[in-house]
Tab-separated table of C-alpha atoms and ligand atoms in Angstrom:
chain	number	residue	atom	x	y	z
P	259	MET	CA	163.388	76.124	99.487
P	260	ALA	CA	165.892	74.493	101.763
P	261	LEU	CA	169.002	73.404	99.923
P	262	GLU	CA	170.020	70.975	102.615
P	263	GLU	CA	168.978	67.415	102.065
P	264	SER	CA	166.337	66.115	104.475
P	265	THR	CA	165.358	62.573	105.311
P	266	PRO	CA	162.734	61.080	102.994
P	267	ASN	CA	159.421	60.519	104.728
P	268	SER	CA	157.495	59.305	101.729
P	269	SER	CA	159.300	56.030	101.124
P	270	SER	CA	156.473	54.037	102.691
P	271	ILE	CA	153.913	55.498	100.299
P	272	PRO	CA	153.261	53.162	97.370
P	273	PRO	CA	154.077	54.809	94.051
P	274	ILE	CA	150.967	55.643	92.058
P	275	GLY	CA	149.768	58.430	89.834
P	276	LEU	CA	152.395	59.822	87.448
P	277	GLY	CA	153.693	56.519	86.099
P	278	LEU	CA	155.713	55.059	88.954
P	279	CYS	CA	156.163	58.329	90.853
P	280	THR	CA	154.807	59.609	94.108
P	281	MET	CA	152.531	62.599	93.571
P	282	THR	CA	152.219	65.668	95.733
P	283	ALA	CA	148.480	64.947	96.028
P	284	GLU	CA	149.436	62.020	98.278
P	285	LEU	CA	151.546	64.231	100.529
P	286	ILE	CA	149.670	67.530	100.617
P	287	ALA	CA	146.320	67.095	102.324
P	288	ASP	CA	145.655	70.786	102.852
P	289	GLU	CA	146.536	72.638	99.626
P	290	GLU	CA	145.532	76.051	100.915
P	291	GLY	CA	147.672	75.483	104.020
P	292	PHE	CA	150.613	74.359	101.827
P	293	TYR	CA	150.603	77.719	100.005
P	294	SER	CA	149.824	79.964	102.966
P	295	LYS	CA	152.537	78.347	105.116
P	296	ALA	CA	155.138	78.921	102.383
P	297	LYS	CA	154.030	82.527	101.952
P	298	LYS	CA	154.385	83.097	105.687
P	299	TYR	CA	157.812	81.402	105.703
P	300	TRP	CA	159.237	83.636	102.968
P	301	LYS	CA	157.768	86.795	104.512
P	302	ASN	CA	160.108	86.230	107.458
P	303	ILE	CA	163.275	85.608	105.449
P	304	PRO	CA	165.770	88.481	105.085
P	305	PRO	CA	165.852	90.003	101.575
P	306	THR	CA	169.481	89.049	100.911
P	307	VAL	CA	171.330	86.599	98.648
P	308	ASP	CA	171.986	84.458	101.726
P	309	GLY	CA	168.259	84.546	102.528
P	310	MET	CA	167.400	83.437	98.983
P	311	LEU	CA	169.784	80.490	99.306
P	312	GLY	CA	168.967	79.320	102.827
P	313	GLY	CA	172.337	80.371	104.238
P	314	TYR	CA	174.285	79.164	101.183
P	315	GLY	CA	174.903	82.598	99.680
P	316	HIS	CA	178.519	81.607	99.021
P	317	ILE	CA	177.442	79.171	96.258
P	318	SER	CA	175.715	81.902	94.256
P	319	ASN	CA	178.749	82.542	92.004
P	320	ILE	CA	179.171	78.867	91.095
P	321	ASP	CA	175.435	78.643	90.414
P	322	ILE	CA	175.316	81.727	88.189
P	323	ASN	CA	178.464	80.794	86.235
P	324	SER	CA	177.103	77.327	85.426
P	325	SER	CA	173.688	78.752	84.512
P	326	THR	CA	175.307	81.261	82.163
P	327	ARG	CA	177.181	78.494	80.329
P	328	PHE	CA	174.014	76.360	80.185
P	329	LEU	CA	171.830	79.170	78.882
P	330	GLN	CA	174.324	80.359	76.277
P	331	ARG	CA	173.925	77.016	74.479
P	332	PHE	CA	170.338	77.980	73.597
P	333	VAL	CA	170.375	81.763	73.281
P	334	GLY	CA	171.833	84.257	70.811
P	335	GLU	CA	172.863	84.145	67.151
P	336	GLY	CA	172.285	80.999	65.112
P	337	SER	CA	169.406	79.048	63.693
P	338	GLY	CA	167.007	77.562	66.217
P	339	LYS	CA	168.410	79.682	69.031
P	340	ALA	CA	166.259	81.811	71.335
P	341	GLY	CA	166.431	85.593	70.994
P	342	VAL	CA	167.756	88.028	73.573
P	343	GLY	CA	164.726	90.297	73.775
P	344	CYS	CA	162.910	89.390	76.944
P	345	ALA	CA	163.228	86.902	79.820
P	346	LEU	CA	161.008	86.063	82.776
P	347	ASP	CA	162.495	85.210	86.199
P	348	CYS	CA	160.015	83.030	88.134
P	349	GLY	CA	160.221	82.939	91.921
P	350	ALA	CA	162.711	85.727	91.376
P	351	GLY	CA	163.049	86.829	95.008
P	352	ILE	CA	165.292	89.905	95.288
P	353	GLY	CA	166.581	89.346	91.754
P	354	ARG	CA	169.761	87.372	92.419
P	355	ILE	CA	169.337	85.637	89.031
P	356	THR	CA	167.869	88.629	87.235
P	357	LYS	CA	170.927	90.694	88.179
P	358	ARG	CA	173.743	88.278	87.378
P	359	LEU	CA	172.296	85.889	84.753
P	360	LEU	CA	169.379	87.469	82.913
P	361	LEU	CA	169.991	91.232	82.708
P	362	PRO	CA	173.486	90.677	81.235
P	363	LEU	CA	171.947	88.541	78.434
P	364	PHE	CA	168.493	90.037	77.764
P	365	LYS	CA	167.304	93.526	76.898
P	366	VAL	CA	164.310	93.300	79.222
P	367	VAL	CA	163.580	91.035	82.196
P	368	ASP	CA	160.265	90.573	84.003
P	369	MET	CA	160.182	89.241	87.554
P	370	VAL	CA	157.446	87.321	89.349
P	371	ASP	CA	157.413	86.336	93.020
P	372	VAL	CA	154.827	85.839	95.735
P	373	THR	CA	156.778	87.870	98.329
P	374	GLU	CA	156.176	91.591	97.956
P	375	SER	CA	159.093	92.659	100.178
P	376	PHE	CA	161.567	90.760	97.957
P	377	LEU	CA	160.363	92.544	94.823
P	378	ALA	CA	160.532	95.853	96.671
P	379	LYS	CA	164.139	95.075	97.656
P	380	ALA	CA	164.974	94.055	94.061
P	381	LYS	CA	164.789	97.661	92.938
P	382	ALA	CA	167.790	98.489	95.150
P	383	HIS	CA	169.565	95.152	94.662
P	384	LEU	CA	169.593	95.453	90.860
P	385	GLY	CA	171.072	98.950	90.750
P	386	GLU	CA	170.969	100.930	87.519
P	387	ASP	CA	170.410	97.882	85.283
P	388	GLY	CA	167.147	97.428	87.158
P	389	ASN	CA	165.801	100.093	84.780
P	390	ARG	CA	165.538	97.268	82.256
P	391	VAL	CA	163.106	95.285	84.409
P	392	GLY	CA	159.881	95.536	82.457
P	393	ASN	CA	157.396	94.278	85.042
P	394	TYR	CA	157.445	93.279	88.686
P	395	TYR	CA	154.589	90.846	89.211
P	396	CYS	CA	153.690	90.010	92.808
P	397	CYS	CA	151.835	86.733	92.345
P	398	GLY	CA	152.003	83.025	93.167
P	399	LEU	CA	153.098	80.978	90.149
P	400	GLN	CA	150.030	78.792	90.694
P	401	ASP	CA	147.957	81.814	89.601
P	402	PHE	CA	150.353	83.605	87.270
P	403	ILE	CA	149.650	83.762	83.543
P	404	PRO	CA	152.676	84.802	81.465
P	405	GLN	CA	151.782	87.135	78.625
P	406	PRO	CA	151.421	84.969	75.490
P	407	GLN	CA	154.443	84.969	73.136
P	408	ARG	CA	156.421	87.539	75.140
P	409	TYR	CA	159.447	85.583	76.367
P	410	ASP	CA	162.636	84.230	74.773
P	411	VAL	CA	163.530	82.511	78.036
P	412	ILE	CA	161.484	81.673	81.108
P	413	TRP	CA	163.831	80.856	84.010
P	414	ILE	CA	162.328	78.952	86.963
P	415	GLN	CA	164.831	78.280	89.757
P	416	TRP	CA	164.434	76.978	93.272
P	417	VAL	CA	160.685	77.512	93.370
P	418	ILE	CA	158.892	74.557	91.705
P	419	GLY	CA	158.843	72.714	95.039
P	420	HIS	CA	156.332	75.312	96.208
P	421	LEU	CA	153.787	74.148	93.600
P	422	THR	CA	151.662	71.013	93.651
P	423	ASP	CA	152.097	68.653	90.688
P	424	ALA	CA	148.818	69.810	89.162
P	425	HIS	CA	149.677	73.501	89.532
P	426	LEU	CA	153.215	72.973	88.236
P	427	THR	CA	151.899	71.135	85.178
P	428	GLN	CA	149.389	73.879	84.449
P	429	PHE	CA	151.958	76.606	85.053
P	430	LEU	CA	154.430	74.998	82.638
P	431	LYS	CA	151.681	74.800	80.015
P	432	ARG	CA	151.024	78.528	80.432
P	433	CYS	CA	154.773	79.178	80.211
P	434	GLN	CA	154.926	77.321	76.897
P	435	LYS	CA	152.275	79.706	75.556
P	436	GLY	CA	154.373	82.601	76.846
P	437	LEU	CA	157.333	81.698	74.605
P	438	ARG	CA	158.399	83.493	71.450
P	439	PRO	CA	159.549	81.363	68.485
P	440	ASN	CA	162.633	79.320	69.525
P	441	GLY	CA	162.037	80.347	73.139
P	442	ILE	CA	162.876	77.967	75.976
P	443	ILE	CA	161.881	77.276	79.556
P	444	CYS	CA	164.683	76.481	82.015
P	445	VAL	CA	163.959	74.749	85.283
P	446	LYS	CA	166.829	74.558	87.767
P	447	ASP	CA	166.111	72.935	91.110
P	448	ASN	CA	166.912	70.478	93.858
P	449	VAL	CA	166.339	66.854	92.903
P	450	SER	CA	165.909	64.000	95.360
P	451	HIS	CA	167.455	60.607	94.733
P	452	ASP	CA	164.215	58.712	95.159
P	453	GLY	CA	160.638	59.862	95.620
P	454	VAL	CA	159.096	63.132	96.654
P	455	ILE	CA	160.369	64.585	99.926
P	456	GLU	CA	158.425	67.104	101.964
P	457	ASP	CA	159.966	70.039	103.774
P	458	GLU	CA	157.599	71.086	106.523
P	459	VAL	CA	159.674	74.118	107.476
P	460	ASP	CA	159.270	76.120	104.259
P	461	SER	CA	156.283	74.080	103.030
P	462	SER	CA	157.752	72.654	99.847
P	463	VAL	CA	158.525	69.347	98.201
P	464	CYS	CA	161.636	68.048	96.478
P	465	ARG	CA	160.957	65.751	93.528
P	466	ASP	CA	163.108	63.107	91.924
P	467	LEU	CA	164.045	63.289	88.238
P	468	ALA	CA	161.449	60.714	87.196
P	469	SER	CA	158.644	62.797	88.742
P	470	LEU	CA	159.970	65.963	87.143
P	471	ARG	CA	160.225	64.371	83.722
P	472	SER	CA	156.658	63.017	84.024
P	473	ILE	CA	155.320	66.460	84.912
P	474	MET	CA	157.169	68.033	81.999
P	475	GLN	CA	155.813	65.410	79.646
P	476	LEU	CA	152.293	65.961	80.958
P	477	ALA	CA	152.749	69.681	80.303
P	478	GLY	CA	153.570	68.834	76.671
P	479	LEU	CA	157.214	69.893	76.953
P	480	HIS	CA	160.205	68.290	75.306
P	481	VAL	CA	163.475	68.114	77.265
P	482	LEU	CA	166.255	69.668	75.138
P	483	ALA	CA	169.001	69.261	77.722
P	484	GLU	CA	169.507	68.074	81.258
P	485	GLU	CA	172.598	68.939	83.282
P	486	LYS	CA	173.680	68.172	86.825
P	487	GLN	CA	175.261	71.068	88.690
P	488	ASP	CA	178.778	70.314	89.849
P	489	ASN	CA	180.943	71.835	92.578
P	490	PHE	CA	178.114	72.366	95.056
P	491	PRO	CA	178.668	71.372	98.706
P	492	ALA	CA	178.284	67.641	99.315
P	493	GLU	CA	175.627	68.008	102.020
P	494	ILE	CA	173.022	69.736	99.844
P	495	TYR	CA	170.570	68.237	97.385
P	496	GLN	CA	171.800	67.486	93.896
P	497	VAL	CA	170.674	70.251	91.523
P	498	TYR	CA	169.649	69.807	87.892
P	499	SER	CA	169.046	72.267	85.059
P	500	LEU	CA	166.568	71.283	82.376
P	501	ALA	CA	165.982	73.172	79.143
P	502	LEU	CA	162.470	72.648	77.771
P	503	ARG	CA	160.379	73.666	74.810
M	66	SAM	C1	164.758	79.649	97.418
M	66	SAM	S1	164.138	81.266	96.974
M	66	SAM	C2	164.851	81.369	95.353
M	66	SAM	C3	164.876	82.741	94.802
M	66	SAM	C4	165.538	82.838	93.410
M	66	SAM	N1	164.903	81.952	92.460
M	66	SAM	C5	167.012	82.548	93.519
M	66	SAM	O1	167.422	81.430	93.122
M	66	SAM	O2	167.743	83.408	94.014
M	66	SAM	C6	162.418	80.883	96.626
M	66	SAM	C7	161.602	82.055	96.130
M	66	SAM	O3	160.332	81.566	95.710
M	66	SAM	C8	159.329	82.465	96.143
M	66	SAM	N2	158.070	81.698	96.194
M	66	SAM	C9	157.690	80.789	97.110
M	66	SAM	N3	156.494	80.270	96.773
M	66	SAM	C10	156.117	80.869	95.619
M	66	SAM	C11	154.983	80.756	94.772
M	66	SAM	N4	153.994	79.911	95.049
M	66	SAM	N5	154.932	81.527	93.666
M	66	SAM	C12	155.940	82.406	93.389
M	66	SAM	N6	157.037	82.554	94.148
M	66	SAM	C13	157.128	81.790	95.253
M	66	SAM	C14	159.833	83.009	97.455
M	66	SAM	O4	159.227	84.233	97.790
M	66	SAM	C15	161.327	83.135	97.174
M	66	SAM	O5	161.618	84.388	96.619
């Protein structure tokens, strides 16, 4: 998913569908092509932190530090808080987030990604702590079914733009079933200012907050918290974290 902001090309499309929001169904004519083009794109990206972040590897620290603070509000000791048993990293890539955010907080972390070479690289990238990765699932999120009631936290970062609205809604519903008591889903991603913007290069979309909130509502999820990332470079998309249950 490109972090750099591109020019909207959907502004002429009248808003229909999810309340007042543009839907991916209006933009993506060839669904199979949408997924296969993205798969091909990622296959050719180097398995590095810089590759994961589209050349913005230097913002990884800021990202992880903010995510840690955000997640710690919902995880650990205290009533209503999620446990620290098991987390799932969705669209995990080489494990940038697994290594720095999830393995330090959870006993076991599972990873799922569509790109086999990234998961293969993760084993080296994670070092010794990688022993605590429970499962490496090579699968598109549109097809992935999290094991019911396994996860305290399901972290989904910089990957939802690779799913159509319908697939994202269904995936979030399956994630909800994958949660343990008090478990949460966190979505952290680029957010456009207005409408849904296509990226033809990596075959993804960037949604605005209204579209995201509609999808989450359709999935039956309640937004516990919403936070805008600060201190990212000015030229990239704004990034939001949402905690859901
Ligand atoms: C921008 S990278 C982000 C990686 C990781 N979340 C991070 O922040 O470091 C996007 C990742 O999503 C994966 N991906 C793309 N489409 C996917 C899909 N349909 N299902 C699962 N993973 C997908 C890519 O292989 C890549 O690892």
